[in-house]
mmCIF file of C-alpha atoms in Angstrom:
data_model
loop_
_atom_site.group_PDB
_atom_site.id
_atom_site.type_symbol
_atom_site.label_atom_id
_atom_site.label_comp_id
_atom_site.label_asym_id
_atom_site.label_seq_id
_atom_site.Cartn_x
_atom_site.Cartn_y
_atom_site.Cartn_z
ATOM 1 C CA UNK A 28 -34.821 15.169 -0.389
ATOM 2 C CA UNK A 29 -35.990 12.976 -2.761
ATOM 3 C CA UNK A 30 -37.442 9.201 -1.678
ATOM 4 C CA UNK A 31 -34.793 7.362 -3.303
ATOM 5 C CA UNK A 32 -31.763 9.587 -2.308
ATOM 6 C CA UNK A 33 -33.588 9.560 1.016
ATOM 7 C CA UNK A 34 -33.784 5.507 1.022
ATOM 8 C CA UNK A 35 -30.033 4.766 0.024
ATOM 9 C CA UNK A 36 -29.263 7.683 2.529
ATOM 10 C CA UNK A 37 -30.634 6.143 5.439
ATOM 11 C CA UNK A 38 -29.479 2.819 4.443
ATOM 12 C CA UNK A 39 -25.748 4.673 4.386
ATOM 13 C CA UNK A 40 -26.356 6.022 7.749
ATOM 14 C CA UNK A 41 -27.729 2.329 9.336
ATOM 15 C CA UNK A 42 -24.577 0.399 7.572
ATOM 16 C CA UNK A 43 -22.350 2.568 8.896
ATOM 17 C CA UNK A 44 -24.135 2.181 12.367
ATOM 18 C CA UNK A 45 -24.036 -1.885 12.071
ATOM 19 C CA UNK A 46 -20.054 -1.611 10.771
ATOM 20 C CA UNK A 47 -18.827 -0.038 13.831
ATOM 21 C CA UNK A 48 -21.356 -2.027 16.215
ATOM 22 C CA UNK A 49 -20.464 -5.480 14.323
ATOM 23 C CA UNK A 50 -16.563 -4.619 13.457
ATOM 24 C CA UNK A 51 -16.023 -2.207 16.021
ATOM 25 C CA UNK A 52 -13.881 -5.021 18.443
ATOM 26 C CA UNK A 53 -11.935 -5.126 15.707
ATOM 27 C CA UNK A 54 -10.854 -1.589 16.421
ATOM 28 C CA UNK A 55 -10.567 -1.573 19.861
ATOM 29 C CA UNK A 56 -8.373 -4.426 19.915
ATOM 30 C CA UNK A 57 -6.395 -3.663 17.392
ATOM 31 C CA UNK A 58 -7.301 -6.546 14.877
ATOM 32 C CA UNK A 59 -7.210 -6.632 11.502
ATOM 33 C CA UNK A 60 -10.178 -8.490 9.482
ATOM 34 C CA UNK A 61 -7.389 -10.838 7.660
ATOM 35 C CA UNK A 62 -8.366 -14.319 9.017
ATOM 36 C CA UNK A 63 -4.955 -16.297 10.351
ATOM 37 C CA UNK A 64 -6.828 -19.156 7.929
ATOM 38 C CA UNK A 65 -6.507 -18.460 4.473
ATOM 39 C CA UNK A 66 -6.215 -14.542 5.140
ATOM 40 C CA UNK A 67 -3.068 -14.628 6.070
ATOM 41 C CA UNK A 68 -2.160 -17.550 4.289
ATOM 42 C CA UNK A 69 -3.254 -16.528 0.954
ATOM 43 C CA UNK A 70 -5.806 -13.849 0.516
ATOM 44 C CA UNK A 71 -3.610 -10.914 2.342
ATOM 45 C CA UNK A 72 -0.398 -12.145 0.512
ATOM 46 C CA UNK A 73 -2.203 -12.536 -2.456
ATOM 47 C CA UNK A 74 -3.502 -9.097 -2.560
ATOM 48 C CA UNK A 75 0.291 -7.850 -2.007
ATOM 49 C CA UNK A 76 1.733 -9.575 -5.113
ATOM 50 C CA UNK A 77 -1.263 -8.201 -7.029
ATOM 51 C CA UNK A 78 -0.447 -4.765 -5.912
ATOM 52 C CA UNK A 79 2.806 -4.714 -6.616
ATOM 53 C CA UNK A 80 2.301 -5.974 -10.254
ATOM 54 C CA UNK A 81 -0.446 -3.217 -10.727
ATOM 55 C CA UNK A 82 1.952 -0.431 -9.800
ATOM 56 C CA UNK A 83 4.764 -2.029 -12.082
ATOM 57 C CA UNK A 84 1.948 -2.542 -15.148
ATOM 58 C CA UNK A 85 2.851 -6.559 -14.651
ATOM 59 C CA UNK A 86 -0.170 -8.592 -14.827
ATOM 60 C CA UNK A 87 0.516 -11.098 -17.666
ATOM 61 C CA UNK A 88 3.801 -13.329 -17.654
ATOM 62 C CA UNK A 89 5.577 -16.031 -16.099
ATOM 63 C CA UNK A 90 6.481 -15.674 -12.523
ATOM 64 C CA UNK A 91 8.946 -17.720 -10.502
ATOM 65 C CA UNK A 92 7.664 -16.354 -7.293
ATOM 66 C CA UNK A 93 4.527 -18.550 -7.238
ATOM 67 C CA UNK A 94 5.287 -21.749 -6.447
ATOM 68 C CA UNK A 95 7.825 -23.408 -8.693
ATOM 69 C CA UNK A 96 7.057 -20.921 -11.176
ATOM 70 C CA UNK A 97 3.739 -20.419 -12.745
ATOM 71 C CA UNK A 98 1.394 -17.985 -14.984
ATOM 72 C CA UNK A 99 0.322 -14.781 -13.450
ATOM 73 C CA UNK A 100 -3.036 -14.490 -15.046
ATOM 74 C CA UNK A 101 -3.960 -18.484 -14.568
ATOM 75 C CA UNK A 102 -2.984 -18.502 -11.075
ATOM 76 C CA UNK A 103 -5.024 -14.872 -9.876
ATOM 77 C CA UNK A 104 -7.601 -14.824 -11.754
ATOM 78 C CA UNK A 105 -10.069 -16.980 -9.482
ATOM 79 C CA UNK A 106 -9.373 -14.253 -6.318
ATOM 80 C CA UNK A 107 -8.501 -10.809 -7.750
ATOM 81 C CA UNK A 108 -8.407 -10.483 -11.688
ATOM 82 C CA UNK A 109 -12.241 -10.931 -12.038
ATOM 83 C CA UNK A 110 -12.749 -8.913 -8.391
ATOM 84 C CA UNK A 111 -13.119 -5.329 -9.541
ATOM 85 C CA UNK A 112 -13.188 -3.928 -5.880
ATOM 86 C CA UNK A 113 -9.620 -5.942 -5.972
ATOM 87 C CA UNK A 114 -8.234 -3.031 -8.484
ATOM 88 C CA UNK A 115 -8.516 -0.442 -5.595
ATOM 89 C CA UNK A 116 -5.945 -1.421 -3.828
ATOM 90 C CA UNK A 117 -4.112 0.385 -6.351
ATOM 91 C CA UNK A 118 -4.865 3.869 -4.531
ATOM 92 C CA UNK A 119 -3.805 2.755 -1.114
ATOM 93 C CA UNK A 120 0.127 3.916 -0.315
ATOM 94 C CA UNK A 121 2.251 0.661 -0.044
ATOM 95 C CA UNK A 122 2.609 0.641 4.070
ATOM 96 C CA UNK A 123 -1.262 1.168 4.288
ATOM 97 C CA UNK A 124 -2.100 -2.367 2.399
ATOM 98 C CA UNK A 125 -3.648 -3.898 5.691
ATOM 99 C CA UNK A 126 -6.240 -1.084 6.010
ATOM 100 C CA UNK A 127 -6.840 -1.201 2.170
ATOM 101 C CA UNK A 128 -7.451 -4.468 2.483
ATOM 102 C CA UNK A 129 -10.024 -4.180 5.665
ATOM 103 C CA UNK A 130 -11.933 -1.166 3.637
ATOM 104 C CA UNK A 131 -11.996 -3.278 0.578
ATOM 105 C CA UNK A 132 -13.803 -6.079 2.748
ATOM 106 C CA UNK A 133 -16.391 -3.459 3.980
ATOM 107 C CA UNK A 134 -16.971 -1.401 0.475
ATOM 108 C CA UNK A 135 -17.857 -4.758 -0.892
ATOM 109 C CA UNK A 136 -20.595 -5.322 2.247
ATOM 110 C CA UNK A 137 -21.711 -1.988 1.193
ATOM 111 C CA UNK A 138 -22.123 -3.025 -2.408
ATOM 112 C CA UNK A 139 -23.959 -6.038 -1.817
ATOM 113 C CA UNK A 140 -26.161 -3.731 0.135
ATOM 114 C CA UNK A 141 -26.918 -1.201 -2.382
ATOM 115 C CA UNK A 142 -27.105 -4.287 -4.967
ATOM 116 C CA UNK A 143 -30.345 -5.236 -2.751
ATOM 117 C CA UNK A 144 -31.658 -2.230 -2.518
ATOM 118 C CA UNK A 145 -31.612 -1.268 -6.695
ATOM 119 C CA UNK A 146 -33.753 -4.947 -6.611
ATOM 120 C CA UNK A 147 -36.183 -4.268 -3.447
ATOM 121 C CA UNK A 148 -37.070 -0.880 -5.255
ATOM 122 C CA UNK A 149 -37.943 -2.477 -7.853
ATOM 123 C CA UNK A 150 -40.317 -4.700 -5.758
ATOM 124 C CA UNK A 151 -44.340 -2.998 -4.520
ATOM 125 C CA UNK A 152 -42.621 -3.517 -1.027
ATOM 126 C CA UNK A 153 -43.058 -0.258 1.596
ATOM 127 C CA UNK A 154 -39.520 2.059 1.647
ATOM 128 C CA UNK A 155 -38.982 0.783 5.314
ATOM 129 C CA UNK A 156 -39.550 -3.226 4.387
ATOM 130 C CA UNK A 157 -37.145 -2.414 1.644
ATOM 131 C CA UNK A 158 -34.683 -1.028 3.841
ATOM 132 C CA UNK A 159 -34.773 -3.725 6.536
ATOM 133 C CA UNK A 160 -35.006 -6.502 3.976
ATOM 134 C CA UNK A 161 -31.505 -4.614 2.515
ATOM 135 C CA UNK A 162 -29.973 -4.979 6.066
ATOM 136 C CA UNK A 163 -30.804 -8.049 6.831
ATOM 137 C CA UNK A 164 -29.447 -9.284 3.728
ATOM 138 C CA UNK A 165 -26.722 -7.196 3.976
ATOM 139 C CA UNK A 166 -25.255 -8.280 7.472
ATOM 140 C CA UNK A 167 -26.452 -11.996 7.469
ATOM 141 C CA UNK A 168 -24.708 -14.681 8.601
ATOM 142 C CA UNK A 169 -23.379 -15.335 5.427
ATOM 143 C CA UNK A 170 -21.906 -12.241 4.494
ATOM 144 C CA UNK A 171 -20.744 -11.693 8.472
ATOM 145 C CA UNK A 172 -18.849 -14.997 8.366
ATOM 146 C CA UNK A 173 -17.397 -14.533 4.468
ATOM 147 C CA UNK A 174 -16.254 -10.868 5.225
ATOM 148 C CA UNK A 175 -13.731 -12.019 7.094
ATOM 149 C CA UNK A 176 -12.755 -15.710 6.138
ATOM 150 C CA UNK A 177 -13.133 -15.472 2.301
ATOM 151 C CA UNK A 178 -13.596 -11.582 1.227
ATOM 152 C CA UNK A 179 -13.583 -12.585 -2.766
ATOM 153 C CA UNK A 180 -16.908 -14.414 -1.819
ATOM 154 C CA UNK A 181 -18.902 -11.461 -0.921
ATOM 155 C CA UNK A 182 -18.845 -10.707 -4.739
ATOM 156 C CA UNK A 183 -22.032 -13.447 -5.321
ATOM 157 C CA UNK A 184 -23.901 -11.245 -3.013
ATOM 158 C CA UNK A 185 -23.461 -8.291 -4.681
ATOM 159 C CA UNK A 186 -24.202 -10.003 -8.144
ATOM 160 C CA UNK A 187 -27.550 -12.069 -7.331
ATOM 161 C CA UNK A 188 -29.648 -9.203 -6.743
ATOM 162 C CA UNK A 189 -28.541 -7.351 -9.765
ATOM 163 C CA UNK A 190 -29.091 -10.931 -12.002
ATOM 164 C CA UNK A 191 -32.442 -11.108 -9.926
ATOM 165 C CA UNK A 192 -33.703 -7.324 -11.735
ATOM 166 C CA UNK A 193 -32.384 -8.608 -14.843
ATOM 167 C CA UNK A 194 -34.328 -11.562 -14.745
ATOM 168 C CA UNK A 195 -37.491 -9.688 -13.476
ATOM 169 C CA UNK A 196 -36.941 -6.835 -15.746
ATOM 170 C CA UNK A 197 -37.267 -9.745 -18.971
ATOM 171 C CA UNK A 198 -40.113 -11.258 -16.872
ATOM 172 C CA UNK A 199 -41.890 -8.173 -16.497
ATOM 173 C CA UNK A 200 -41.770 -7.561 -20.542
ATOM 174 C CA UNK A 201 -38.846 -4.930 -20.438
ATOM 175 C CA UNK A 202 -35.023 -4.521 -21.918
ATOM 176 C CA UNK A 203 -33.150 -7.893 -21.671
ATOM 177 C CA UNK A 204 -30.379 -5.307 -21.751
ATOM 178 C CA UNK A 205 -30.139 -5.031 -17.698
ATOM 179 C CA UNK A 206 -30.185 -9.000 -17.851
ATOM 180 C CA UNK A 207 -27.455 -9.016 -19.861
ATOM 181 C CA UNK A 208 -25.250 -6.534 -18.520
ATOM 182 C CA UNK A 209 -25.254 -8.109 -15.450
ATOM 183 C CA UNK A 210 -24.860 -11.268 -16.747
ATOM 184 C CA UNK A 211 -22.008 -10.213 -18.379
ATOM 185 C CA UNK A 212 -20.249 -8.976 -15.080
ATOM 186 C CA UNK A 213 -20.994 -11.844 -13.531
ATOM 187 C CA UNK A 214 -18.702 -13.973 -16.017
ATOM 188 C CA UNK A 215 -15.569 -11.228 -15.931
ATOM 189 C CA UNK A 216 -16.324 -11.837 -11.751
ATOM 190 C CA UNK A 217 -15.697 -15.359 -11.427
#
């Protein structure tokens, strides 16, 4: 196997590992990862309306279900217009929206994993300092508490270490293209 599939395998293998030792409880107690904060105040709820306007092709108009009536692309566009791991909830059945919503929470951990791993390579750092920088940046405390308060805020850690190759990609006298692709994504991503 090749030293990069080899790399993003074993990081694979270790996330999965970490996921069921770190949000394993959740599963044996029968928890969801929807916070009774904002979760289930507005993120969870939030991700239901948007649902149901994706399967009806809705996503622009006036509705009088928010509030006192208000502008569906104004009002969701900060949590899941510009979240693109938002528009998979699409492909979960309509009684399955919970789970969708916990898998969503930990495919978006597993970006911002794989985000820091495309920079570390990058990096003259050894394959198994690459890997354990990945983790540890993957399950810190920032992205442990986020995952399940705030899920939208996970996006940021997927993004910085794609802006940080851009910007050492330009630094390093190569295509400002990668720079600018990302920096592009990071504008349509809030």
């Amino acid at each position: 196997m090749k030293a990069t599939k080899r790399q993003y395998a074993y990081y694979t293998g270790m996330f999965m590992i970490l996921v069921v030792a770190l949000y394993g409880i959740f599963l044996l107690t029968g928890k969801s990862f929807i916070w009774e904060g904002d979760g289930l105040a507005q993120h969870y709820p939030i991700l239901e309306k948007f649902y149901t306007w994706l399967h009806q092709g809705s996503l622009t108009g006036w509705s009088w279900d928010l509030g006192l009536g208000a502008d569906k692309l104004t009002t969701f566009s900060y949590y899941v217009l510009g979240d693109p791991f938002s528009y998979l909830i699409a492909f979960f059945p309509k009684g399955r929206l919970e789970l969708g919503y916990n898998l969503l929470i930990l495919l978006r951990l597993y970006a911002s994993g794989l985000a820091f791993l495309f920079f570390a390579r990058q990096r003259s750092f050894k394959p198994a300092s690459q890997l354990v920088g990945t983790l540890a940046y993957t399950f810190a405390g920032y992205s442990l508490y986020v995952s399940i308060r705030h899920p939208f805020f996970l996006l940021p850690m997927i993004l910085f270490p794609l802006l940080a190759y851009g910007i050492d990609h330009v630094l390093s006298g190569k295509s400002w293209i990668p720079l600018a692709i990302f920096t592009g994504l990071a504008l349509i991503s809030n």
